Structure formats: C-alpha cells, structure tokens
XYZ file of C-alpha atoms in Angstrom:
206
model
C -11.678 -47.869 114.538
C -8.475 -47.148 113.142
C -7.252 -44.447 111.392
C -6.439 -44.431 107.358
C -3.630 -43.090 105.605
C -5.679 -43.009 102.273
C -6.702 -40.615 99.657
C -9.520 -38.851 102.147
C -13.037 -38.357 100.287
C -14.631 -34.911 100.640
C -17.000 -36.836 103.097
C -13.635 -36.828 105.097
C -13.529 -33.338 104.766
C -16.238 -32.090 106.750
C -13.931 -31.094 110.565
C -12.675 -28.221 108.174
C -15.847 -27.470 105.964
C -19.394 -28.661 108.113
C -20.971 -25.606 110.674
C -20.535 -25.100 114.708
C -23.180 -27.763 115.070
C -22.688 -30.316 112.404
C -18.817 -30.334 114.869
C -19.870 -30.993 117.475
C -22.431 -34.103 116.335
C -19.633 -35.171 114.008
C -16.984 -35.082 117.352
C -19.731 -36.408 119.583
C -19.685 -40.011 117.162
C -15.733 -39.765 117.817
C -15.640 -39.781 121.016
C -18.151 -42.031 120.930
C -15.905 -44.471 118.081
C -12.382 -43.403 119.802
C -11.936 -42.741 122.881
C -15.212 -43.730 125.335
C -15.041 -47.348 126.239
C -16.943 -49.133 129.407
C -15.599 -51.809 132.050
C -13.963 -51.357 135.147
C -11.332 -48.755 135.090
C -9.365 -46.976 138.240
C -9.084 -42.998 137.330
C -6.510 -40.005 137.797
C -8.227 -39.447 140.702
C -7.890 -42.644 141.715
C -12.015 -43.368 141.855
C -13.691 -46.399 140.192
C -14.915 -45.897 137.198
C -17.560 -48.398 135.187
C -15.998 -46.215 131.850
C -13.581 -44.609 130.266
C -12.787 -41.936 128.678
C -9.531 -41.604 126.820
C -9.379 -37.973 124.965
C -5.771 -38.576 123.192
C -7.401 -40.552 121.344
C -9.557 -37.775 119.499
C -7.488 -34.668 119.989
C -4.599 -36.196 118.214
C -6.289 -37.282 115.135
C -6.350 -35.084 112.789
C -10.390 -34.058 112.449
C -11.320 -34.765 116.223
C -7.834 -32.410 116.417
C -9.631 -30.083 113.301
C -13.344 -30.141 114.858
C -11.517 -29.245 118.227
C -10.183 -26.274 117.736
C -12.864 -24.616 116.119
C -15.298 -24.995 118.565
C -13.279 -24.224 121.291
C -12.647 -21.345 119.257
C -15.957 -20.105 119.314
C -16.882 -20.927 122.622
C -13.935 -18.670 123.228
C -14.332 -14.914 125.237
C -13.945 -12.416 122.740
C -11.035 -10.653 125.260
C -8.947 -14.337 125.299
C -5.520 -13.094 124.564
C -4.107 -17.265 125.341
C -5.426 -20.507 125.982
C -3.565 -22.694 128.022
C -3.833 -26.131 130.057
C -1.931 -28.607 132.039
C 0.599 -31.178 130.583
C -0.312 -33.756 128.533
C -3.415 -34.150 128.091
C -4.564 -30.124 127.346
C -0.990 -30.152 125.118
C -3.084 -31.212 121.537
C -6.044 -28.806 122.494
C -4.194 -25.256 123.186
C -2.243 -26.605 119.947
C -5.429 -26.953 117.809
C -6.920 -23.927 118.185
C -3.857 -21.540 118.650
C -3.373 -23.007 115.168
C -6.754 -22.340 113.824
C -7.206 -19.242 115.532
C -3.846 -18.043 113.294
C -6.296 -19.584 110.272
C -9.827 -17.130 111.299
C -7.441 -14.798 111.196
C -7.296 -13.883 115.212
C -4.357 -15.134 116.493
C -4.203 -16.234 119.668
C -1.288 -18.037 121.261
C -1.015 -20.956 123.427
C 0.548 -22.034 126.865
C 1.874 -25.744 128.493
C 1.445 -25.123 132.082
C 4.059 -28.428 134.153
C 3.187 -30.734 136.534
C 7.095 -30.302 137.820
C 9.131 -27.175 136.390
C 11.858 -28.031 134.309
C 14.856 -29.265 135.719
C 17.171 -26.978 133.802
C 17.551 -23.284 132.247
C 14.899 -21.165 133.370
C 13.342 -23.427 135.004
C 9.785 -22.591 134.172
C 6.192 -23.776 134.715
C 4.865 -21.578 131.784
C 6.082 -22.896 127.407
C 5.101 -20.568 125.444
C 5.009 -16.938 124.088
C 4.997 -14.592 127.186
C 2.363 -12.512 127.447
C 1.831 -9.170 129.787
C 1.355 -8.868 133.304
C -2.935 -8.843 133.621
C -3.457 -10.904 130.064
C -6.576 -13.340 130.004
C -6.061 -16.637 129.804
C -9.070 -19.877 129.653
C -7.798 -22.831 129.771
C -8.568 -25.482 128.134
C -8.685 -28.963 129.391
C -10.057 -32.935 128.272
C -12.016 -34.198 130.228
C -13.705 -32.803 134.002
C -13.911 -35.108 137.139
C -13.252 -33.309 140.086
C -11.044 -30.870 138.321
C -8.173 -29.930 140.187
C -6.425 -30.550 136.826
C -7.226 -27.525 135.025
C -6.462 -26.227 138.290
C -3.454 -26.102 138.943
C -3.244 -24.814 135.258
C -5.207 -21.687 136.510
C -3.256 -21.349 139.576
C 0.535 -21.184 137.887
C -0.995 -18.670 135.282
C -2.245 -17.136 138.055
C 0.847 -17.248 139.594
C 2.706 -15.146 136.582
C 0.317 -12.259 136.926
C -2.350 -13.669 133.770
C -6.050 -13.467 134.703
C -7.752 -16.950 134.366
C -11.461 -16.361 134.792
C -12.588 -19.250 132.896
C -12.208 -23.113 132.114
C -13.505 -25.129 129.184
C -13.915 -28.696 128.777
C -14.424 -31.344 125.854
C -16.164 -33.732 128.576
C -17.801 -32.809 132.037
C -18.028 -35.925 133.751
C -20.009 -34.738 135.927
C -18.669 -35.947 139.055
C -18.209 -32.551 141.159
C -15.550 -30.082 138.311
C -18.406 -28.151 137.869
C -19.578 -27.131 141.367
C -15.897 -27.313 142.520
C -15.172 -24.426 139.473
C -18.062 -22.175 140.596
C -17.233 -22.435 144.332
C -14.095 -20.787 143.513
C -16.030 -18.417 141.378
C -14.953 -19.358 137.432
C -16.573 -19.723 135.016
C -17.414 -23.161 133.727
C -17.976 -24.664 130.053
C -17.675 -28.035 128.510
C -18.630 -29.465 125.182
C -19.951 -32.335 126.081
C -21.750 -33.780 129.293
C -21.021 -37.045 129.599
C -24.648 -38.702 129.129
C -24.127 -36.914 126.276
C -21.108 -39.621 125.368
C -23.206 -42.132 126.860
C -26.955 -41.375 124.714
C -25.231 -42.139 121.815
C -22.624 -44.335 121.973
C -25.640 -46.549 123.272
C -27.652 -45.280 120.335
C -24.907 -45.794 117.930
C -25.137 -49.307 118.906
C -28.045 -49.893 119.683
C-alpha cells in the first residue's frame, strides 16, 4: 500500500475524529496492510521467524502516528510525567504521544534513549527535557519479542533517577516479553497481540 499525498477526504480523517474503539480497529488494519509480512526472516535477537512486523511503516504514517498517539495517551496512568523509548523504533511513538498530549491539554514530554552515549557535548544517554528526580516515566515500544530492548530504556531511566513501573507496546509477539517484564515487577500492556494481527491479516486477505 502506497501513501498518497492527494487531498484527504473526510473518511481519511478517522485518526483525528474516531473514538478509541474505532481507532484501534483502523490501526490494526494499517498494521496488517503496511507492516506485517510473511516469509523467512531473522529478528534482531537472532531468532528465525516466519513473519516480520516493520512497525515504522505505521508509526511514521500520518494517520498511523496520530492514532497511536491518541490510543497510547488513553492507556497512560494518570500520574505519568513523561514517556520514553529506545531509539529508533520508539522515536516516532513517544513523539506522537507527546504531541497529542499537548492538544489534549495534558502535556507529557517525550524522552529518547540512545543505545550508546553520544560522543560529544553532554555525552548523555537520554535526550529530551530534564525531569525532576523521581519523575514517573512510562516506556513505549513498537514491537516486543523477548523484552530486552525496552528493558535497556528502563535501566537507563532508572539510572538517571526516574521511576519506571510500566512498559506499553503496540504489538506483543508473545515470545516471552510479557513474562520477562512480570518477573521484574514491571506492568506490561500491548495494544495488539501477534494473534490479533494474524487473524485480521487473514480476514483481509480472504
């Protein structure tokens, strides 16, 4: 599916006006149409897989980003003081949530966690506004497999003095990530499971 820059019709504006239930269904369809592929793949963890989810096809899509921002904002605990995630997959997600939060008059800053400290300036691991010590931060992720990637963000944030008790992912591949977070006392929530995506993918293909 190729995104068109032609003038949008009212039906194309669902991401801005639809209720959360409709947002979730339409975003699921975007994942099936743009991000989900079947074949022979090797994941970043080194594990082989019969399917692949390229989340950035959706998180960098205009309607996809807006829908993600609205959905994830609705899932955040009321005392959330920032959202954060490991670069690169989480960058558009935390940005979308932060921008939507400003429009909803509940501004929440976004933090981006580097995989390696930058080699100049402050040499920081964390990019974004400075928060008060003990600020409550929720870590966001596009796709969770084993849970290790988002955990790097959790560790960096805690080392900086922030409180992190929850990870929210767009997709849970159901390959141990949820159990890993639970074993560490972290709450975990996913907008979709891989089963949700695969079932809808087959419905759309039939």
